[in-house]
PDB file of C-alpha atoms in Angstrom:
ATOM      1  CA  MET C   1      50.165  -6.031  -6.069  1.00  0.00           C
ATOM      2  CA  ARG C   2      49.136  -2.075  -4.990  1.00  0.00           C
ATOM      3  CA  LEU C   3      46.018  -1.064  -3.400  1.00  0.00           C
ATOM      4  CA  THR C   4      44.796   0.677  -6.717  1.00  0.00           C
ATOM      5  CA  GLN C   5      45.138  -2.446  -8.956  1.00  0.00           C
ATOM      6  CA  LEU C   6      43.065  -4.444  -6.622  1.00  0.00           C
ATOM      7  CA  ARG C   7      40.516  -1.151  -6.490  1.00  0.00           C
ATOM      8  CA  SER C   8      39.868  -1.187 -10.182  1.00  0.00           C
ATOM      9  CA  PHE C   9      39.666  -5.186  -9.996  1.00  0.00           C
ATOM     10  CA  HIS C  10      37.054  -4.743  -7.688  1.00  0.00           C
ATOM     11  CA  ALA C  11      35.130  -1.940  -9.693  1.00  0.00           C
ATOM     12  CA  VAL C  12      35.326  -3.328 -12.373  1.00  0.00           C
ATOM     13  CA  ALA C  13      33.246  -6.959 -10.941  1.00  0.00           C
ATOM     14  CA  ARG C  14      30.921  -4.280  -9.342  1.00  0.00           C
ATOM     15  CA  ALA C  15      30.109  -2.839 -12.345  1.00  0.00           C
ATOM     16  CA  GLY C  16      30.024  -5.878 -15.187  1.00  0.00           C
ATOM     17  CA  GLY C  17      32.930  -3.261 -17.101  1.00  0.00           C
ATOM     18  CA  PHE C  18      35.475  -1.556 -17.823  1.00  0.00           C
ATOM     19  CA  THR C  19      33.723   1.225 -18.682  1.00  0.00           C
ATOM     20  CA  GLY C  20      31.612   1.367 -15.422  1.00  0.00           C
ATOM     21  CA  ALA C  21      34.368   0.571 -13.627  1.00  0.00           C
ATOM     22  CA  ALA C  22      35.983   4.232 -14.324  1.00  0.00           C
ATOM     23  CA  LYS C  23      32.654   6.075 -13.422  1.00  0.00           C
ATOM     24  CA  LEU C  24      32.862   4.662 -10.404  1.00  0.00           C
ATOM     25  CA  LEU C  25      36.761   5.347  -9.616  1.00  0.00           C
ATOM     26  CA  HIS C  26      36.233   9.093 -11.493  1.00  0.00           C
ATOM     27  CA  ILE C  27      39.272   7.975 -13.994  1.00  0.00           C
ATOM     28  CA  SER C  28      39.916   6.696 -17.411  1.00  0.00           C
ATOM     29  CA  GLN C  29      39.251   3.421 -18.432  1.00  0.00           C
ATOM     30  CA  PRO C  30      42.645   3.136 -20.141  1.00  0.00           C
ATOM     31  CA  THR C  31      44.095   3.641 -16.664  1.00  0.00           C
ATOM     32  CA  VAL C  32      41.445   1.073 -15.130  1.00  0.00           C
ATOM     33  CA  THR C  33      42.296  -1.539 -18.190  1.00  0.00           C
ATOM     34  CA  THR C  34      46.157  -1.035 -17.830  1.00  0.00           C
ATOM     35  CA  GLN C  35      45.792  -2.088 -13.289  1.00  0.00           C
ATOM     36  CA  VAL C  36      43.885  -4.822 -14.173  1.00  0.00           C
ATOM     37  CA  ARG C  37      45.993  -6.573 -17.315  1.00  0.00           C
ATOM     38  CA  PHE C  38      49.381  -5.893 -14.565  1.00  0.00           C
ATOM     39  CA  LEU C  39      47.570  -7.593 -11.586  1.00  0.00           C
ATOM     40  CA  GLU C  40      46.593 -10.249 -14.211  1.00  0.00           C
ATOM     41  CA  GLU C  41      50.218 -10.739 -15.756  1.00  0.00           C
ATOM     42  CA  THR C  42      51.715 -10.052 -13.288  1.00  0.00           C
ATOM     43  CA  TYR C  43      51.331 -13.137 -11.032  1.00  0.00           C
ATOM     44  CA  GLY C  44      49.814 -15.111 -14.726  1.00  0.00           C
ATOM     45  CA  ILE C  45      46.219 -15.272 -13.863  1.00  0.00           C
ATOM     46  CA  GLU C  46      42.725 -14.139 -15.320  1.00  0.00           C
ATOM     47  CA  LEU C  47      40.520 -12.808 -13.661  1.00  0.00           C
ATOM     48  CA  PHE C  48      37.842 -11.936 -16.067  1.00  0.00           C
ATOM     49  CA  TYR C  49      35.989 -13.576 -19.117  1.00  0.00           C
ATOM     50  CA  ARG C  50      35.705 -10.851 -21.571  1.00  0.00           C
ATOM     51  CA  ARG C  51      32.687 -11.105 -24.192  1.00  0.00           C
ATOM     52  CA  GLY C  52      33.456  -7.598 -26.083  1.00  0.00           C
ATOM     53  CA  HIS C  53      32.002  -4.499 -23.392  1.00  0.00           C
ATOM     54  CA  LYS C  54      31.105  -7.203 -20.682  1.00  0.00           C
ATOM     55  CA  VAL C  55      33.108  -8.594 -18.271  1.00  0.00           C
ATOM     56  CA  SER C  56      32.058 -11.967 -16.033  1.00  0.00           C
ATOM     57  CA  LEU C  57      34.440 -12.990 -13.059  1.00  0.00           C
ATOM     58  CA  THR C  58      36.362 -16.198 -13.922  1.00  0.00           C
ATOM     59  CA  PRO C  59      36.186 -18.881 -10.324  1.00  0.00           C
ATOM     60  CA  LEU C  60      39.718 -17.380  -8.875  1.00  0.00           C
ATOM     61  CA  GLY C  61      38.049 -13.571  -9.960  1.00  0.00           C
ATOM     62  CA  GLU C  62      34.789 -14.722  -7.817  1.00  0.00           C
ATOM     63  CA  GLN C  63      37.065 -15.542  -5.129  1.00  0.00           C
ATOM     64  CA  LEU C  64      39.141 -12.313  -4.822  1.00  0.00           C
ATOM     65  CA  TYR C  65      36.368 -10.269  -5.141  1.00  0.00           C
ATOM     66  CA  GLU C  66      34.747 -11.974  -1.838  1.00  0.00           C
ATOM     67  CA  LEU C  67      38.505 -10.948  -0.346  1.00  0.00           C
ATOM     68  CA  ALA C  68      38.335  -7.769  -1.948  1.00  0.00           C
ATOM     69  CA  GLN C  69      34.981  -6.766  -0.963  1.00  0.00           C
ATOM     70  CA  ARG C  70      35.886  -7.504   2.965  1.00  0.00           C
ATOM     71  CA  ILE C  71      39.391  -5.401   2.225  1.00  0.00           C
ATOM     72  CA  PHE C  72      37.004  -2.281   1.517  1.00  0.00           C
ATOM     73  CA  THR C  73      34.877  -2.563   4.449  1.00  0.00           C
ATOM     74  CA  LEU C  74      37.527  -2.684   6.908  1.00  0.00           C
ATOM     75  CA  GLU C  75      39.087   0.046   4.578  1.00  0.00           C
ATOM     76  CA  GLY C  76      36.016   2.411   5.178  1.00  0.00           C
ATOM     77  CA  GLU C  77      35.550   1.215   8.824  1.00  0.00           C
ATOM     78  CA  THR C  78      39.216   2.364   9.369  1.00  0.00           C
ATOM     79  CA  VAL C  79      38.701   5.660   7.607  1.00  0.00           C
ATOM     80  CA  HIS C  80      35.326   6.388   9.495  1.00  0.00           C
ATOM     81  CA  LEU C  81      36.932   5.356  12.949  1.00  0.00           C
ATOM     82  CA  LEU C  82      40.005   7.853  13.077  1.00  0.00           C
ATOM     83  CA  GLU C  83      38.303  10.472  11.298  1.00  0.00           C
ATOM     84  CA  ASP C  84      35.186  10.571  14.281  1.00  0.00           C
ATOM     85  CA  SER C  85      37.767   9.947  17.160  1.00  0.00           C
ATOM     86  CA  GLY C  86      35.143   7.577  18.229  1.00  0.00           C
ATOM     87  CA  GLU C  87      32.068   9.196  17.865  1.00  0.00           C
ATOM     88  CA  LEU C  88      29.463   8.645  15.426  1.00  0.00           C
ATOM     89  CA  LYS C  89      29.307  12.039  13.260  1.00  0.00           C
ATOM     90  CA  SER C  90      30.349  10.842   9.814  1.00  0.00           C
ATOM     91  CA  GLY C  91      29.604   7.575   7.577  1.00  0.00           C
ATOM     92  CA  HIS C  92      26.839   6.090   6.008  1.00  0.00           C
ATOM     93  CA  LEU C  93      25.054   3.300   6.950  1.00  0.00           C
ATOM     94  CA  ARG C  94      23.427   0.924   4.640  1.00  0.00           C
ATOM     95  CA  ILE C  95      19.841  -0.742   5.634  1.00  0.00           C
ATOM     96  CA  ALA C  96      18.310  -3.658   3.340  1.00  0.00           C
ATOM     97  CA  ALA C  97      14.791  -4.040   3.947  1.00  0.00           C
ATOM     98  CA  VAL C  98      12.184  -6.053   3.181  1.00  0.00           C
ATOM     99  CA  GLY C  99      10.187  -2.721   3.479  1.00  0.00           C
ATOM    100  CA  PRO C 100       8.766   0.827   4.854  1.00  0.00           C
ATOM    101  CA  PHE C 101       6.933   0.139   7.247  1.00  0.00           C
ATOM    102  CA  HIS C 102       9.154  -2.517   9.631  1.00  0.00           C
ATOM    103  CA  VAL C 103      12.394   0.120   9.472  1.00  0.00           C
ATOM    104  CA  THR C 104      10.692   3.819   9.481  1.00  0.00           C
ATOM    105  CA  GLU C 105      10.269   3.715  13.390  1.00  0.00           C
ATOM    106  CA  MET C 106      13.582   2.798  13.632  1.00  0.00           C
ATOM    107  CA  LEU C 107      15.234   5.021  11.263  1.00  0.00           C
ATOM    108  CA  ALA C 108      13.632   7.926  13.010  1.00  0.00           C
ATOM    109  CA  ARG C 109      15.468   7.264  16.032  1.00  0.00           C
ATOM    110  CA  PHE C 110      18.109   6.390  14.958  1.00  0.00           C
ATOM    111  CA  ASN C 111      18.472   9.749  12.835  1.00  0.00           C
ATOM    112  CA  ARG C 112      18.081  11.730  15.861  1.00  0.00           C
ATOM    113  CA  ARG C 113      20.452   9.891  17.851  1.00  0.00           C
ATOM    114  CA  TYR C 114      23.516  10.668  14.655  1.00  0.00           C
ATOM    115  CA  PRO C 115      21.956  13.319  12.782  1.00  0.00           C
ATOM    116  CA  GLY C 116      25.383  13.581  10.501  1.00  0.00           C
ATOM    117  CA  LEU C 117      24.960   9.943   9.707  1.00  0.00           C
ATOM    118  CA  GLU C 118      23.789   9.181   6.315  1.00  0.00           C
ATOM    119  CA  VAL C 119      21.063   6.686   5.780  1.00  0.00           C
ATOM    120  CA  SER C 120      20.198   4.656   2.775  1.00  0.00           C
ATOM    121  CA  VAL C 121      17.664   2.105   2.009  1.00  0.00           C
ATOM    122  CA  ARG C 122      17.595  -0.462  -0.125  1.00  0.00           C
ATOM    123  CA  VAL C 123      14.551  -2.958  -0.437  1.00  0.00           C
ATOM    124  CA  GLY C 124      13.837  -6.051  -2.051  1.00  0.00           C
ATOM    125  CA  ASN C 125      12.430  -9.181  -0.662  1.00  0.00           C
ATOM    126  CA  SER C 126      13.903 -11.707   1.658  1.00  0.00           C
ATOM    127  CA  THR C 127      16.299 -13.484  -0.206  1.00  0.00           C
ATOM    128  CA  GLU C 128      17.680 -10.102  -2.096  1.00  0.00           C
ATOM    129  CA  VAL C 129      17.994  -8.621   1.314  1.00  0.00           C
ATOM    130  CA  LEU C 130      19.766 -11.272   2.659  1.00  0.00           C
ATOM    131  CA  GLN C 131      22.465 -11.336  -0.124  1.00  0.00           C
ATOM    132  CA  ARG C 132      23.172  -7.879  -0.115  1.00  0.00           C
ATOM    133  CA  LEU C 133      24.422  -8.669   3.403  1.00  0.00           C
ATOM    134  CA  LEU C 134      26.603 -11.535   2.006  1.00  0.00           C
ATOM    135  CA  ASP C 135      27.975  -9.123  -0.609  1.00  0.00           C
ATOM    136  CA  TYR C 136      28.705  -6.539   1.762  1.00  0.00           C
ATOM    137  CA  GLN C 137      26.171  -4.253   0.080  1.00  0.00           C
ATOM    138  CA  ALA C 138      24.349  -3.114   3.822  1.00  0.00           C
ATOM    139  CA  GLU C 139      24.945  -3.291   7.469  1.00  0.00           C
ATOM    140  CA  VAL C 140      21.802  -3.653   8.415  1.00  0.00           C
ATOM    141  CA  ALA C 141      18.915  -5.770   7.469  1.00  0.00           C
ATOM    142  CA  VAL C 142      14.991  -5.229   8.801  1.00  0.00           C
ATOM    143  CA  LEU C 143      13.070  -8.368   7.293  1.00  0.00           C
ATOM    144  CA  ALA C 144      10.966 -11.815   8.079  1.00  0.00           C
ATOM    145  CA  GLN C 145      13.169 -14.401   6.896  1.00  0.00           C
ATOM    146  CA  TYR C 146      13.762 -17.623   9.067  1.00  0.00           C
ATOM    147  CA  THR C 147      16.836 -19.374   7.859  1.00  0.00           C
ATOM    148  CA  GLU C 148      19.510 -21.399   9.723  1.00  0.00           C
ATOM    149  CA  ASP C 149      22.056 -20.392   8.630  1.00  0.00           C
ATOM    150  CA  PRO C 150      25.867 -19.453  11.217  1.00  0.00           C
ATOM    151  CA  ARG C 151      27.041 -16.474   9.059  1.00  0.00           C
ATOM    152  CA  PHE C 152      23.920 -13.588  10.182  1.00  0.00           C
ATOM    153  CA  HIS C 153      23.234 -12.629  13.701  1.00  0.00           C
ATOM    154  CA  SER C 154      19.289 -11.571  14.429  1.00  0.00           C
ATOM    155  CA  VAL C 155      16.911 -10.304  16.912  1.00  0.00           C
ATOM    156  CA  PRO C 156      13.572 -10.293  17.017  1.00  0.00           C
ATOM    157  CA  TYR C 157      11.384  -7.322  16.535  1.00  0.00           C
ATOM    158  CA  SER C 158       7.810  -7.792  15.876  1.00  0.00           C
ATOM    159  CA  ARG C 159       5.011 -10.080  14.208  1.00  0.00           C
ATOM    160  CA  HIS C 160       2.007  -8.856  12.176  1.00  0.00           C
ATOM    161  CA  ARG C 161      -1.220 -11.011  10.722  1.00  0.00           C
ATOM    162  CA  ILE C 162      -1.337 -11.634   6.984  1.00  0.00           C
ATOM    163  CA  VAL C 163      -4.472 -10.633   5.423  1.00  0.00           C
ATOM    164  CA  VAL C 164      -6.459 -10.313   2.097  1.00  0.00           C
ATOM    165  CA  PHE C 165      -8.120  -7.858   0.781  1.00  0.00           C
ATOM    166  CA  VAL C 166     -10.267  -6.994  -2.233  1.00  0.00           C
ATOM    167  CA  HIS C 167     -12.254  -5.267  -4.568  1.00  0.00           C
ATOM    168  CA  ARG C 168     -15.060  -3.509  -3.197  1.00  0.00           C
ATOM    169  CA  SER C 169     -17.575  -5.107  -5.085  1.00  0.00           C
ATOM    170  CA  HIS C 170     -15.781  -8.443  -4.258  1.00  0.00           C
ATOM    171  CA  ARG C 171     -18.119 -10.998  -2.389  1.00  0.00           C
ATOM    172  CA  PHE C 172     -15.994 -11.154   0.459  1.00  0.00           C
ATOM    173  CA  ALA C 173     -15.893  -7.082   0.374  1.00  0.00           C
ATOM    174  CA  ARG C 174     -19.026  -6.978   3.173  1.00  0.00           C
ATOM    175  CA  ARG C 175     -16.899  -9.781   5.730  1.00  0.00           C
ATOM    176  CA  LYS C 176     -15.054  -8.717   8.306  1.00  0.00           C
ATOM    177  CA  SER C 177     -13.309 -12.424   8.346  1.00  0.00           C
ATOM    178  CA  ILE C 178     -13.353 -15.638   6.024  1.00  0.00           C
ATOM    179  CA  SER C 179     -12.274 -19.034   6.396  1.00  0.00           C
ATOM    180  CA  ILE C 180      -9.081 -19.627   4.650  1.00  0.00           C
ATOM    181  CA  ARG C 181     -10.719 -22.787   2.448  1.00  0.00           C
ATOM    182  CA  ASP C 182     -13.014 -19.565   1.637  1.00  0.00           C
ATOM    183  CA  LEU C 183     -10.219 -18.904  -1.114  1.00  0.00           C
ATOM    184  CA  ALA C 184     -10.434 -22.433  -2.809  1.00  0.00           C
ATOM    185  CA  GLY C 185     -11.238 -21.246  -6.399  1.00  0.00           C
ATOM    186  CA  GLU C 186     -10.158 -17.957  -6.181  1.00  0.00           C
ATOM    187  CA  GLY C 187      -8.152 -15.870  -8.093  1.00  0.00           C
ATOM    188  CA  MET C 188      -5.327 -15.482  -6.390  1.00  0.00           C
ATOM    189  CA  ILE C 189      -2.535 -12.431  -6.556  1.00  0.00           C
ATOM    190  CA  LEU C 190       0.583 -13.163  -4.863  1.00  0.00           C
ATOM    191  CA  ARG C 191       4.394 -12.313  -3.775  1.00  0.00           C
ATOM    192  CA  GLU C 192       7.170 -13.643  -5.853  1.00  0.00           C
ATOM    193  CA  GLU C 193       8.842 -16.722  -5.148  1.00  0.00           C
ATOM    194  CA  GLY C 194      11.344 -15.730  -2.140  1.00  0.00           C
ATOM    195  CA  SER C 195       8.854 -13.295  -0.630  1.00  0.00           C
ATOM    196  CA  THR C 196       8.522 -13.968   3.015  1.00  0.00           C
ATOM    197  CA  THR C 197       4.256 -12.853   2.738  1.00  0.00           C
ATOM    198  CA  ARG C 198       4.153 -15.131  -0.311  1.00  0.00           C
ATOM    199  CA  LYS C 199       5.597 -18.313   1.597  1.00  0.00           C
ATOM    200  CA  ALA C 200       3.965 -17.891   5.218  1.00  0.00           C
ATOM    201  CA  PHE C 201       0.667 -17.693   2.897  1.00  0.00           C
ATOM    202  CA  ASP C 202       1.198 -20.828   0.868  1.00  0.00           C
ATOM    203  CA  ASP C 203       2.451 -23.211   4.119  1.00  0.00           C
ATOM    204  CA  ALA C 204      -1.199 -21.960   5.690  1.00  0.00           C
ATOM    205  CA  LEU C 205      -2.974 -22.526   2.215  1.00  0.00           C
ATOM    206  CA  ARG C 206      -0.850 -26.059   2.334  1.00  0.00           C
ATOM    207  CA  ASP C 207      -2.048 -26.737   5.845  1.00  0.00           C
ATOM    208  CA  HIS C 208      -5.336 -26.541   4.985  1.00  0.00           C
ATOM    209  CA  GLY C 209      -5.914 -28.433   2.044  1.00  0.00           C
ATOM    210  CA  VAL C 210      -6.028 -25.374   0.149  1.00  0.00           C
ATOM    211  CA  THR C 211      -4.668 -25.022  -3.647  1.00  0.00           C
ATOM    212  CA  PRO C 212      -4.285 -21.578  -5.219  1.00  0.00           C
ATOM    213  CA  ARG C 213      -5.163 -20.416  -8.677  1.00  0.00           C
ATOM    214  CA  VAL C 214      -3.116 -18.347  -9.131  1.00  0.00           C
ATOM    215  CA  VAL C 215      -4.050 -15.905 -11.384  1.00  0.00           C
ATOM    216  CA  MET C 216      -0.597 -13.153 -10.652  1.00  0.00           C
ATOM    217  CA  GLU C 217       2.668 -13.462  -9.469  1.00  0.00           C
ATOM    218  CA  ILE C 218       3.708  -9.717  -8.591  1.00  0.00           C
ATOM    219  CA  GLY C 219       7.114  -8.249  -7.487  1.00  0.00           C
ATOM    220  CA  SER C 220       5.786  -5.185  -5.353  1.00  0.00           C
ATOM    221  CA  ARG C 221       2.712  -4.332  -2.229  1.00  0.00           C
ATOM    222  CA  GLU C 222       2.104  -1.149  -4.336  1.00  0.00           C
ATOM    223  CA  ALA C 223       1.212  -3.507  -7.733  1.00  0.00           C
ATOM    224  CA  ILE C 224      -0.076  -6.270  -6.156  1.00  0.00           C
ATOM    225  CA  ARG C 225      -2.440  -3.546  -4.324  1.00  0.00           C
ATOM    226  CA  GLU C 226      -3.246  -1.815  -7.751  1.00  0.00           C
ATOM    227  CA  ALA C 227      -3.792  -5.254  -9.399  1.00  0.00           C
ATOM    228  CA  VAL C 228      -6.575  -5.473  -6.854  1.00  0.00           C
ATOM    229  CA  ILE C 229      -8.161  -2.536  -7.718  1.00  0.00           C
ATOM    230  CA  MET C 230      -8.165  -2.398 -10.996  1.00  0.00           C
ATOM    231  CA  GLY C 231     -10.416  -6.587 -10.047  1.00  0.00           C
ATOM    232  CA  VAL C 232      -7.900  -8.658 -11.234  1.00  0.00           C
ATOM    233  CA  GLY C 233      -8.016 -11.294  -7.758  1.00  0.00           C
ATOM    234  CA  VAL C 234      -7.892 -11.631  -4.017  1.00  0.00           C
ATOM    235  CA  GLY C 235      -4.695  -9.982  -2.438  1.00  0.00           C
ATOM    236  CA  THR C 236      -2.416 -10.780   0.802  1.00  0.00           C
ATOM    237  CA  VAL C 237      -0.189  -8.365   2.623  1.00  0.00           C
ATOM    238  CA  SER C 238       1.092  -8.114   6.313  1.00  0.00           C
ATOM    239  CA  GLU C 239      -1.482  -6.385   8.033  1.00  0.00           C
ATOM    240  CA  VAL C 240       0.544  -3.286   8.898  1.00  0.00           C
ATOM    241  CA  GLU C 241       1.564  -2.752   5.030  1.00  0.00           C
ATOM    242  CA  TYR C 242      -2.070  -2.630   4.289  1.00  0.00           C
ATOM    243  CA  ILE C 243      -3.186   0.200   3.099  1.00  0.00           C
ATOM    244  CA  PRO C 244      -6.572   1.636   3.088  1.00  0.00           C
ATOM    245  CA  ASP C 245      -8.614   2.817  -0.528  1.00  0.00           C
ATOM    246  CA  PRO C 246     -12.703   3.206  -0.837  1.00  0.00           C
ATOM    247  CA  GLU C 247     -12.055   0.540  -3.727  1.00  0.00           C
ATOM    248  CA  ILE C 248     -10.676  -2.066  -1.785  1.00  0.00           C
ATOM    249  CA  ARG C 249     -11.843  -4.102   1.690  1.00  0.00           C
ATOM    250  CA  MET C 250      -9.523  -5.801   4.133  1.00  0.00           C
ATOM    251  CA  VAL C 251     -10.224  -9.264   5.231  1.00  0.00           C
ATOM    252  CA  ARG C 252      -8.986 -11.442   8.310  1.00  0.00           C
ATOM    253  CA  LEU C 253      -8.177 -14.805   8.448  1.00  0.00           C
ATOM    254  CA  ARG C 254     -10.769 -16.422  11.029  1.00  0.00           C
ATOM    255  CA  ASP C 255      -9.278 -19.805  10.563  1.00  0.00           C
ATOM    256  CA  ALA C 256      -5.772 -19.675  10.278  1.00  0.00           C
ATOM    257  CA  ASP C 257      -2.854 -18.054  12.074  1.00  0.00           C
ATOM    258  CA  VAL C 258      -0.366 -16.700   9.062  1.00  0.00           C
ATOM    259  CA  TYR C 259       2.038 -14.091  10.176  1.00  0.00           C
ATOM    260  CA  THR C 260       5.362 -12.470   9.080  1.00  0.00           C
ATOM    261  CA  HIS C 261       7.611 -12.270  11.769  1.00  0.00           C
ATOM    262  CA  ALA C 262       9.875  -8.388  11.891  1.00  0.00           C
ATOM    263  CA  HIS C 263      13.633  -9.183  12.341  1.00  0.00           C
ATOM    264  CA  VAL C 264      16.869  -7.188  12.565  1.00  0.00           C
ATOM    265  CA  VAL C 265      19.729  -8.807  10.825  1.00  0.00           C
ATOM    266  CA  CYS C 266      23.101  -8.184  10.043  1.00  0.00           C
ATOM    267  CA  LEU C 267      26.548 -10.242   9.618  1.00  0.00           C
ATOM    268  CA  GLU C 268      27.734 -12.556  12.315  1.00  0.00           C
ATOM    269  CA  GLU C 269      31.343 -11.201  11.588  1.00  0.00           C
ATOM    270  CA  ARG C 270      30.512  -7.295  11.993  1.00  0.00           C
ATOM    271  CA  ARG C 271      27.865  -7.072  14.715  1.00  0.00           C
ATOM    272  CA  GLY C 272      31.152  -5.195  16.275  1.00  0.00           C
ATOM    273  CA  ALA C 273      31.067  -3.183  13.653  1.00  0.00           C
ATOM    274  CA  ARG C 274      30.330   0.575  14.936  1.00  0.00           C
ATOM    275  CA  LEU C 275      27.581   1.382  12.753  1.00  0.00           C
ATOM    276  CA  VAL C 276      26.380  -1.855  13.158  1.00  0.00           C
ATOM    277  CA  GLU C 277      26.619  -1.670  17.073  1.00  0.00           C
ATOM    278  CA  ALA C 278      24.932   1.803  16.924  1.00  0.00           C
ATOM    279  CA  PHE C 279      21.693   0.785  15.216  1.00  0.00           C
ATOM    280  CA  LEU C 280      20.884  -2.386  17.506  1.00  0.00           C
ATOM    281  CA  GLU C 281      21.209   0.263  20.551  1.00  0.00           C
ATOM    282  CA  ILE C 282      18.459   2.014  19.003  1.00  0.00           C
ATOM    283  CA  VAL C 283      16.528  -1.050  18.482  1.00  0.00           C
ATOM    284  CA  ALA C 284      17.049  -2.095  21.766  1.00  0.00           C
ATOM    285  CA  GLU C 285      15.513   0.722  23.342  1.00  0.00           C
ATOM    286  CA  LEU C 286      12.634   0.584  20.767  1.00  0.00           C
ATOM    287  CA  GLN C 287      12.453  -3.096  22.279  1.00  0.00           C
ATOM    288  CA  ARG C 288      12.642  -2.028  25.931  1.00  0.00           C
ATOM    289  CA  SER C 289       9.778   1.173  24.837  1.00  0.00           C
ATOM    290  CA  GLY C 290       7.538  -0.952  23.264  1.00  0.00           C
ATOM    291  CA  GLY C 291       8.536  -1.093  19.983  1.00  0.00           C
ATOM    292  CA  GLY C 292       5.994  -1.658  17.214  1.00  0.00           C
ATOM    293  CA  ALA C 293       4.133   1.635  17.843  1.00  0.00           C
ATOM    294  CA  LEU C 294       3.976   1.976  13.543  1.00  0.00           C
ATOM    295  CA  ALA C 295       2.400  -1.406  13.741  1.00  0.00           C
ATOM    296  CA  HIS C 296      -0.206  -0.109  15.989  1.00  0.00           C
ATOM    297  CA  SER C 297      -0.828   3.346  14.087  1.00  0.00           C
ATOM    298  CA  ALA C 298      -1.109   1.426  11.106  1.00  0.00           C
ATOM    299  CA  GLN C 299      -3.879  -0.827  12.111  1.00  0.00           C
ATOM    300  CA  SER C 300      -5.633   1.839  13.857  1.00  0.00           C
ATOM    301  CA  ARG C 301      -5.610   3.882  10.784  1.00  0.00           C
ATOM    302  CA  ASN C 302      -6.714   1.081   9.057  1.00  0.00           C
ATOM    303  CA  ASN C 303      -9.974   0.268  10.756  1.00  0.00           C
ATOM    304  CA  GLY C 304      -9.741   0.668  14.930  1.00  0.00           C
ATOM    305  CA  LEU C 305      -9.858  -3.022  15.254  1.00  0.00           C
ATOM    306  CA  GLY C 306      -6.939  -3.365  17.384  1.00  0.00           C
ATOM    307  CA  ARG C 307      -3.301  -3.586  17.491  1.00  0.00           C
ATOM    308  CA  THR C 308      -1.908  -5.263  14.377  1.00  0.00           C
ATOM    309  CA  GLY C 309       1.812  -6.544  15.946  1.00  0.00           C
ATOM    310  CA  SER C 310       2.218  -8.526  19.253  1.00  0.00           C
ATOM    311  CA  PRO C 311       4.120  -7.012  21.647  1.00  0.00           C
ATOM    312  CA  PRO C 312       7.718  -7.971  20.933  1.00  0.00           C
ATOM    313  CA  PRO C 313       9.111 -10.047  24.169  1.00  0.00           C
ATOM    314  CA  PRO C 314      12.317  -8.419  25.439  1.00  0.00           C
ATOM    315  CA  ILE C 315      15.121  -7.830  24.007  1.00  0.00           C
ATOM    316  CA  LYS C 316      17.460 -10.672  23.074  1.00  0.00           C
ATOM    317  CA  THR C 317      20.037 -11.453  20.306  1.00  0.00           C
ATOM    318  CA  ARG C 318      20.252 -14.627  18.866  1.00  0.00           C
ATOM    319  CA  ARG C 319      21.342 -16.031  15.275  1.00  0.00           C
ATOM    320  CA  VAL C 320      18.734 -16.211  12.828  1.00  0.00           C
ATOM    321  CA  PRO C 321      16.222 -18.720  13.901  1.00  0.00           C
TER     322      PRO C 321
END
């Protein structure tokens, strides 16, 4: 087996077809087809189910894809090691995050320290973010999911209170706080299943015996905000992510401590990778200097009622709790 054949197989699996794989590799489609066919014929195996122009992995193909992911990840790290001569002068750090707010101050310091590195951020819910780590599509994740899984290594960063927000004409709009039981019967606009904010809020409602009347499920904070502005219902958001608007008002829950917790997570097997180590060092520095500056500034911008995120504990690394 040649590495070029494995690379073609890996690209077809990623792209879901031979045409997309050819574009990824910048080679012709017949070349990709020939390399994959040679791999299958040499070993007498079937790696893909072929359905017209689309393909899907066979069980054996899925196993080989996982190995190929590791091989090409290690290949990339090897190239970076040789090119940079021990210094992070170039490379690409991929971050998966549940939102831009928690990760911004980390990225700002990281970019100042390593200006030659390219950094990209993909946003999704906690389930999607963890999956990107497992699929080797991100080196680091910033999320709030509590998952007991020995495959992950986690650094706790900060916590942020969940609040509700309503249209300015809503009966809650003139109140600074409400009881969580006041939400009984209210039309709620909630995040999708898999969102940490959704899970934390659902748990709090259940603990207080409140059955929500969900009028809408939306997969983004921005869309929930627009729905509340239009008067569709009551929304929920982490306080650090609340963006003021003349049409909406933020309201705290006075009898329910509902929080999301920001964690920086990587694969346990990759915590020693140079890019990952460099990012975790930045996180440790932010922890030692107080961290959570973003949460504080966001809270002050919202209404000046004090700091949103509780000061994080002294830095310590551990597996995801």
